[in-house]
Amino acid sequence: MQPTTEALSWRDWHSEEIPLQLGVSSCLLGEEVRFDGGHARSRFVTDGLGPWVRWVPTCPEVEIGMGTPRPSIRLEQHGEQLRLRSPKTGVDYTRAMEDFALERVQRLLEQGIDGYVFKKNSPSCGMERVRVHGAKNLLHKKGRGLFAERLMRTAPHLPVEEDGRLGDPALRENFIERIFCRNRWRNLVADEAHRKRLIAFHTAHKLLIWSHNESAMRRMGHLLGSAPRGRDPELYARYEEEFAQALQNKPTRRRHTNVLQHAFGYLKKLLSPTEKRELLIALEDYRQGLLPLIVPITLLRYNIKRFEVDYLLGQLYFDPHPKELLL
């Protein structure tokens, strides 16, 4: 798979042979696997992301043999150890969950997932602020579910979120962008490792990376510029590490403004004075928080296509994923 430099759409970098796959807590899909026999269906998960991804559901508690319904479990601090226990029955599930997580995480990564959506507050799946109890009461809310801990420790660059945090527009946008980037990367590495293909990938993602971390974008460009020609698997590994780390930096309004102004520079000699003024007003209104990002993005994208600006036509920053998922 090798898109042309003129390709603008995210679709040109994806394929049906390597679909976008996400792990997910089964209850978020509406499966009745919770301790009380219910579910925690997330409409964003099922109706928002659902049409674009292939789900790989997991309910760690059911899969280690706990029934539905079942006694509730919680994280407990016992000295230096964090245990997973049922306060009602006293049964300790720590070893069973750790053994399960070790094997299940390995299978998920071998299967090829592009991210994971966890159930918030779950003692097995919560990714942050999970209650940790002492012998008699709540100690703190700084825990992480045992299954989530194993996955995040084994694959630290894997895009992960939980259903509660996906209600935050900025966190949701960043997660969506990262899972599509990861899938594009998996499509790229499915073919033979070659510097030329990697340069095309970087060129298409250059402004997108800039919106996350300008220094990383320049570092990655230098890495490719100084690499030898031909096949170089080590180059791919080094680039992947930089790419994943860069995307973990959340874009800011200031970073987006810098990218937008950079793109405007390619158009300013092509626009009429009136068109130029209107676009500059939109950029400034976005910078001040008066407009959402989609407004200057749409205006720039229209003019990029209109004037066929080759460099910008290939930038996935202007079309990183389905428009239905854009804010």
XYZ file of C-alpha atoms in Angstrom, residues 77-321:
245
model
C -3.915 -2.606 49.788
C -2.218 -5.317 51.860
C 1.184 -4.012 52.902
C 3.128 -3.406 49.689
C 0.772 -5.560 47.630
C -2.382 -4.605 45.755
C -4.931 -7.392 45.883
C -8.173 -8.042 44.002
C -10.694 -9.414 46.493
C -14.398 -9.804 47.106
C -15.257 -8.054 50.413
C -18.380 -10.172 50.767
C -16.866 -13.643 50.282
C -13.212 -12.939 51.075
C -12.091 -14.727 47.898
C -8.824 -13.383 46.469
C -8.764 -13.189 42.656
C -5.364 -11.530 42.279
C -3.417 -14.495 40.942
C -6.198 -15.580 38.604
C -6.516 -12.084 37.162
C -2.777 -11.595 36.749
C -2.389 -14.952 34.984
C -5.340 -14.187 32.727
C -4.094 -10.672 31.925
C -0.628 -11.919 30.996
C -2.010 -14.382 28.467
C -4.870 -12.217 27.149
C -2.724 -9.126 26.584
C -0.227 -11.161 24.600
C -3.014 -12.507 22.382
C -4.475 -9.029 21.846
C -1.150 -7.619 20.732
C -0.458 -10.564 18.448
C -3.929 -10.181 16.969
C -3.134 -6.543 16.185
C -5.179 -3.940 18.029
C -4.947 -0.201 17.473
C -6.165 0.848 20.906
C -8.354 -0.075 23.840
C -11.430 1.414 25.559
C -11.681 0.518 29.255
C -14.606 0.688 31.697
C -13.967 3.444 34.200
C -13.715 2.667 37.941
C -13.466 -1.073 37.326
C -11.014 -2.915 39.628
C -9.991 -4.961 36.601
C -10.322 -2.462 33.738
C -10.179 1.058 35.190
C -7.172 2.970 33.791
C -6.997 5.639 36.496
C -8.516 6.813 39.801
C -9.807 3.370 40.788
C -10.702 3.110 44.479
C -8.165 1.294 46.633
C -9.398 0.070 50.024
C -7.683 -0.740 53.274
C -8.872 -3.220 55.874
C -11.880 -1.113 56.864
C -12.277 1.863 54.536
C -11.226 3.732 51.403
C -7.537 4.580 51.313
C -7.310 6.582 48.076
C -8.431 6.803 44.429
C -5.081 6.291 42.757
C -5.428 2.692 41.645
C -5.531 1.052 38.246
C -7.373 -2.136 37.361
C -5.130 -5.198 37.203
C -5.980 -6.035 33.581
C -5.557 -2.408 32.482
C -2.243 -2.234 34.336
C -0.883 -5.265 32.490
C -1.930 -3.967 29.059
C -0.628 -0.440 29.640
C 2.671 -1.689 31.054
C 3.213 -4.194 28.225
C 2.263 -1.765 25.424
C 3.000 1.734 26.787
C 2.435 3.446 23.418
C -0.906 1.772 22.683
C -3.701 4.386 22.583
C -6.000 3.716 25.538
C -8.948 5.560 27.063
C -11.890 4.811 29.309
C -15.540 5.568 28.723
C -15.716 8.415 31.236
C -12.736 10.311 29.812
C -14.120 9.991 26.275
C -16.749 12.523 27.297
C -14.012 15.159 27.196
C -13.846 16.506 23.590
C -10.075 17.058 23.591
C -9.300 13.606 25.005
C -11.765 11.988 22.595
C -10.285 13.779 19.576
C -6.749 12.812 20.582
C -7.715 9.167 21.095
C -9.461 8.973 17.715
C -6.493 10.539 15.964
C -4.044 8.161 17.631
C -5.947 4.973 16.800
C -6.181 5.928 13.135
C -2.480 6.810 13.095
C -1.602 3.476 14.657
C -3.662 1.617 12.068
C -1.941 3.512 9.256
C 1.368 2.486 10.786
C 0.312 -1.173 10.930
C -0.672 -0.952 7.255
C 2.709 0.554 6.429
C 4.797 -2.085 8.214
C 2.789 -4.923 6.696
C 4.891 -4.405 3.570
C 8.669 -4.501 3.178
C 10.553 -1.979 5.308
C 12.027 0.667 3.013
C 13.261 4.193 3.663
C 11.374 5.619 0.660
C 8.028 4.371 1.955
C 8.763 5.657 5.439
C 9.583 9.109 4.043
C 6.218 9.153 2.237
C 4.486 8.217 5.509
C 6.300 10.963 7.417
C 5.590 13.545 4.738
C 1.861 12.823 4.893
C 1.844 13.083 8.704
C 4.217 16.016 9.035
C 1.689 18.724 9.972
C -0.299 16.306 12.105
C 2.825 15.469 14.127
C 3.655 19.185 14.328
C 0.283 19.841 15.998
C 1.376 17.457 18.775
C 5.076 18.251 19.097
C 7.069 20.428 16.694
C 10.432 19.358 18.109
C 9.556 15.686 17.582
C 8.482 16.413 14.007
C 11.861 18.007 13.253
C 13.731 15.193 15.034
C 11.923 12.592 12.969
C 12.678 14.458 9.761
C 16.372 14.563 10.668
C 16.286 10.843 11.492
C 14.969 10.058 8.006
C 17.260 12.539 6.273
C 20.384 10.995 7.781
C 19.350 7.358 7.263
C 20.984 5.202 4.567
C 19.001 4.329 1.448
C 17.244 1.016 1.006
C 15.936 -1.446 3.589
C 16.511 -0.585 7.236
C 14.269 -2.352 9.798
C 16.076 -0.589 12.650
C 15.079 2.770 11.170
C 11.428 1.698 11.286
C 11.727 0.772 14.976
C 13.345 4.090 15.881
C 10.761 6.029 13.883
C 7.850 4.128 15.447
C 9.092 5.008 18.932
C 9.334 8.701 18.056
C 5.966 8.679 16.270
C 4.108 7.098 19.188
C 5.735 9.376 21.762
C 4.960 12.484 19.732
C 1.272 11.611 19.488
C 1.029 11.205 23.251
C 1.454 14.982 23.526
C -2.018 16.479 23.263
C -2.402 19.200 20.605
C -2.965 22.722 21.934
C -4.650 25.755 20.415
C -1.225 27.417 20.080
C 0.258 24.416 18.242
C -2.733 24.168 15.928
C -2.491 27.893 15.204
C 1.171 27.514 14.217
C 0.298 24.697 11.821
C -2.643 26.597 10.337
C -0.518 29.702 9.771
C 2.179 27.558 8.152
C -0.410 26.136 5.739
C -1.807 29.619 5.062
C 1.653 30.662 3.906
C 1.293 28.364 0.881
C -1.992 30.048 -0.081
C -1.529 33.743 0.612
C -0.189 34.550 -2.873
C -3.042 32.623 -4.506
C -5.960 34.206 -2.662
C -7.664 37.482 -3.465
C -7.336 40.246 -0.842
C -10.888 39.588 0.347
C -10.357 35.814 0.578
C -7.084 36.329 2.385
C -8.720 38.647 4.913
C -11.592 36.237 5.580
C -9.199 33.347 6.169
C -6.969 35.385 8.461
C -10.022 36.423 10.496
C -10.992 32.754 10.888
C -7.448 31.846 11.996
C -7.401 34.655 14.557
C -10.883 33.795 15.850
C -9.759 30.202 16.328
C -6.605 31.343 18.127
C -8.741 33.358 20.540
C -11.119 30.468 21.161
C -14.050 32.003 19.280
C -14.258 29.269 16.639
C -13.779 25.484 16.688
C -10.831 24.012 14.801
C -13.065 22.539 12.106
C -13.816 26.034 10.714
C -10.274 27.089 9.677
C -9.514 23.466 8.717
C -12.495 23.434 6.332
C -11.592 26.798 4.794
C -7.972 25.781 4.263
C -8.910 22.379 2.870
C -11.290 23.966 0.347
C -8.600 26.306 -0.929
C -5.915 23.613 -0.929
C -8.063 21.545 -3.302
C -9.109 24.600 -5.279
C -5.526 25.651 -6.035
C -4.110 22.095 -6.010
C -1.275 22.887 -3.621
C 0.646 19.603 -3.913
C 2.469 19.707 -0.572
C -0.705 20.404 1.381
C -2.871 18.009 -0.643
C -0.903 15.140 0.860
C -1.214 16.304 4.484
C -3.396 14.067 6.645
C -3.687 16.918 9.136
C -6.585 18.173 7.008
C -8.344 14.797 6.805
C -6.997 12.445 9.522
C -10.100 10.288 10.019
